[in-house]
Structure formats: C-alpha cells, structure tokens
Amino acid sequence: MRRSKAVLALDLGGTKILGAVVGPDGAILHTEQVPTKANEGGDAVMSRLAALTQQLQAHAEQERQDILAVGLATPGLVDSQAGRTIGPVSNLPGWGDRAIGPELSSQGNLPVQVVNDANAAALGEGWLGAARGCQNYLMVTIGTGIGGGIVADGRLVAGAHGGAGEVGHMVLERNGPRCPCGWYGCWEALAAGPALEARLRASWPGPGSVPKLDALCQLAKGSHQWAQAQLREEAELLALGVGSLLNLLDPELILLGGGVMAAGGETLLGEVQAALKRQPTTFPPGQLVLAKLGQQAGVIGAAYAALERAGAKLKR
Ligand SMILES: [Zn+2]
C-alpha cells in the first residue's frame, strides 16, 4: 500500500476538543473527541491536546498516512507567528499568554500552526464551505458570544496583535448591558445567545416553560405573535451589527454561523435579511448566507492552516 499525506487538525472548545486527520483535499479521514475539562487548568488541557495528537498520529501511521503538520484552533487572541495566545482566554483558565504552538510541537515533533477559532471557521468556510472561491468575506459566529473572521483579498486579516475580527465587541448601544469583556453595550451583550435567552425569559407570556430558539422559530411560523416579535427583535439586533460591518468592509459575502444560527436556521436568516433591507445599504440581502460546515468548520479551518504551514498549494 502506498503512503499518503495528511495533516492533523485540533479544535479546542470550552467543553470538548475535536481532533481529526484531514487529507490535502479537506476530506476528514478520522476523528476523535475528548472533554476539555477547562477547570483543571492550562497544563491539564495541554496534556490532553498532546495525548490526542499522539492518538491521531498513531491512527495515521496505521493507515500509512504521513502527517505534514498540525493545525490548532483555539479561543482567544492568537499571535500566529509565535503560536502564542495573548491575554486571558475566557472559559479557559491558564490558557492565556502561553506558547501553545511550540509546546505542542516539542511534544509531537511536528510543525504546529495556531489560529483563533473564529478565524479558523472563516478559513474553513472559504476553503470548503459557503464562501468557497470568495476573496472578500466575513464570517460571524453567533453563539454564547459573537466572534468573527475577516478575509480580504483572499487573506485572513489578523491585525497587528492578532485581535482583528473581534466583531462582537463593537459597541452598538451606549449605556447598554454589560458585556463579558467588561464594557457595556457590545453587540455580543445585546444579541448573542445569553442575551436572547434573557429576553425570552423576561417576556414569555406562558403557559409552560420558555421555548428554546428552535421551538421559537416553529411558533413564529405558526403565527404566534409573541414568537414573531421576539424573532424580529433578535433579527434587528443582528442586522444592526451586520449593517455596520458592511459599511466598514464592503464584503462580497457575509456568513452567519454558530449555535444561534444553527437553531434559528433559514427562518432567523430570513428575518435578518428583511431587517437589513430596511437599512440604507445597497448590499444584496441574498449575499447574507448561513455558514455550511457547522461543528466541523473549526477543524477544517485548522487543517487549512496546517496545510498552508506545510507549504501545500491550496485551491480556494
Ligand atoms: Zn464586549
């Protein structure tokens, strides 16, 4: 049997680490998942990443695959040149200001490319997802927080300190609600999952328990007035941020992904498009689309970063 080439891709999340062996064409050849157990601290998380890397390497060896490099998607600000996280990383104690790339590289003897998780998702969507072939686009991930990745002229915009694309902390309301970042009125504090859930809890007329977002969409389709109003409110808040980003970046496409969009789907997307139409913008609402890769966006993007690091010529 001939040997083939592949990369390892790791996506570190607050609750789980997803690892994959990925072929040069982006095919996911094998996956493994372990819990993050973030509360055990940075050293423990690093050990789990190293162990997962070894398991994936062993599996690749069985399959006669030569691993070229490792791509690691992580929350927090990242200095990709140095493979370091910068500053504290929310939900991952002991993960900030840490040379995770060199640490993992010394244990696994492979080059490691570190990339911010929202940026990885943007890269993945551009390679194999909803922004395939697109040179100027923006990916916005709406879940527990709001993250973003900006691709301009086919390149990821990292910024001078690795902090570009933190779209969730655009301030949209002076004296607005407090944000996990410590400031007030950020887009994230107004429109991410926890803010939406709080609005639903505060206004639910009953009876029974407060519906989740997917149930809310079903109710709205069935002309439930409260559900329609709540969905419209969320869409207006999302469109506020999207409209600002349009003015700033003039992209070809904006992709919306993350847990809130996964639950809201086409129904929520349609409401955001309608809200955008009411704004003074010439952006075609049809260019606002749902991301395609879902939970795999991070590993696909990490694999892309690893292949770039290994010098592979990538078509996009
Ligand atoms: Zn903020």
Short mmCIF file of N, CA and C in Angstrom, two decimals, residues 14 26 31 35 40 54 58 65-66 68 75 89 91 114 120 128 133 189 196 241 254 273 283 285:
data_model
loop_
_atom_site.label_atom_id
_atom_site.label_comp_id
_atom_site.label_asym_id
_atom_site.label_seq_id
_atom_site.Cartn_x
_atom_site.Cartn_y
_atom_site.Cartn_z
N GLY A 14 -14.58 25.10 24.74
CA GLY A 14 -14.73 25.20 26.19
C GLY A 14 -15.12 23.88 26.84
N GLY A 26 -9.10 18.23 2.07
CA GLY A 26 -10.06 18.61 3.09
C GLY A 26 -10.96 17.47 3.55
N THR A 31 -11.82 10.97 13.03
CA THR A 31 -11.99 11.98 14.09
C THR A 31 -11.96 11.31 15.47
N PRO A 35 -13.07 15.33 26.27
CA PRO A 35 -13.55 16.51 27.00
C PRO A 35 -12.40 17.46 27.33
N GLU A 40 -9.62 22.21 35.08
CA GLU A 40 -8.40 21.59 35.61
C GLU A 40 -7.15 22.40 35.27
N GLN A 54 -1.10 12.49 19.78
CA GLN A 54 -0.41 11.19 19.68
C GLN A 54 -1.34 10.10 19.17
N ALA A 58 -0.87 8.03 15.79
CA ALA A 58 -0.79 6.56 15.77
C ALA A 58 -1.79 6.00 14.77
N GLN A 65 -0.41 7.02 6.63
CA GLN A 65 -0.50 8.43 6.26
C GLN A 65 0.66 9.20 6.89
N ASP A 66 1.38 9.98 6.09
CA ASP A 66 2.44 10.84 6.61
C ASP A 66 1.84 12.18 7.03
N LEU A 68 1.97 15.97 7.83
CA LEU A 68 2.83 17.09 7.44
C LEU A 68 2.92 18.15 8.53
N PRO A 75 -9.75 29.26 21.29
CA PRO A 75 -10.35 30.55 21.63
C PRO A 75 -9.28 31.55 22.05
N VAL A 89 -7.98 34.10 28.37
CA VAL A 89 -8.92 33.48 27.43
C VAL A 89 -10.15 33.08 28.24
N ASN A 91 -13.29 31.37 29.75
CA ASN A 91 -13.67 29.95 29.92
C ASN A 91 -12.50 28.97 29.91
N VAL A 114 -1.05 27.70 14.95
CA VAL A 114 -2.14 28.06 15.86
C VAL A 114 -2.97 29.17 15.23
N ALA A 120 -10.43 30.39 12.24
CA ALA A 120 -10.35 29.06 11.63
C ALA A 120 -11.66 28.74 10.92
N LEU A 128 -13.92 25.20 1.90
CA LEU A 128 -14.84 24.12 1.51
C LEU A 128 -16.31 24.41 1.84
N GLY A 133 -14.32 29.92 -2.93
CA GLY A 133 -13.99 30.72 -4.12
C GLY A 133 -14.12 32.22 -3.91
N ALA A 189 -23.24 41.56 23.86
CA ALA A 189 -24.08 41.70 25.06
C ALA A 189 -25.54 41.91 24.67
N LEU A 196 -30.37 36.81 24.16
CA LEU A 196 -31.64 36.37 23.56
C LEU A 196 -32.45 35.56 24.58
N GLY A 241 -25.53 45.05 13.72
CA GLY A 241 -24.09 44.78 13.64
C GLY A 241 -23.66 44.47 12.22
N ILE A 254 -21.43 37.75 3.51
CA ILE A 254 -21.32 37.62 4.96
C ILE A 254 -21.95 36.29 5.34
N GLN A 273 -32.23 39.17 7.00
CA GLN A 273 -32.18 39.75 5.65
C GLN A 273 -33.23 40.85 5.51
N PHE A 283 -26.20 46.60 -0.12
CA PHE A 283 -25.76 45.20 -0.07
C PHE A 283 -26.94 44.29 -0.41
N PRO A 285 -29.34 41.51 0.05
CA PRO A 285 -29.59 40.65 1.23
C PRO A 285 -29.30 39.17 0.95
#
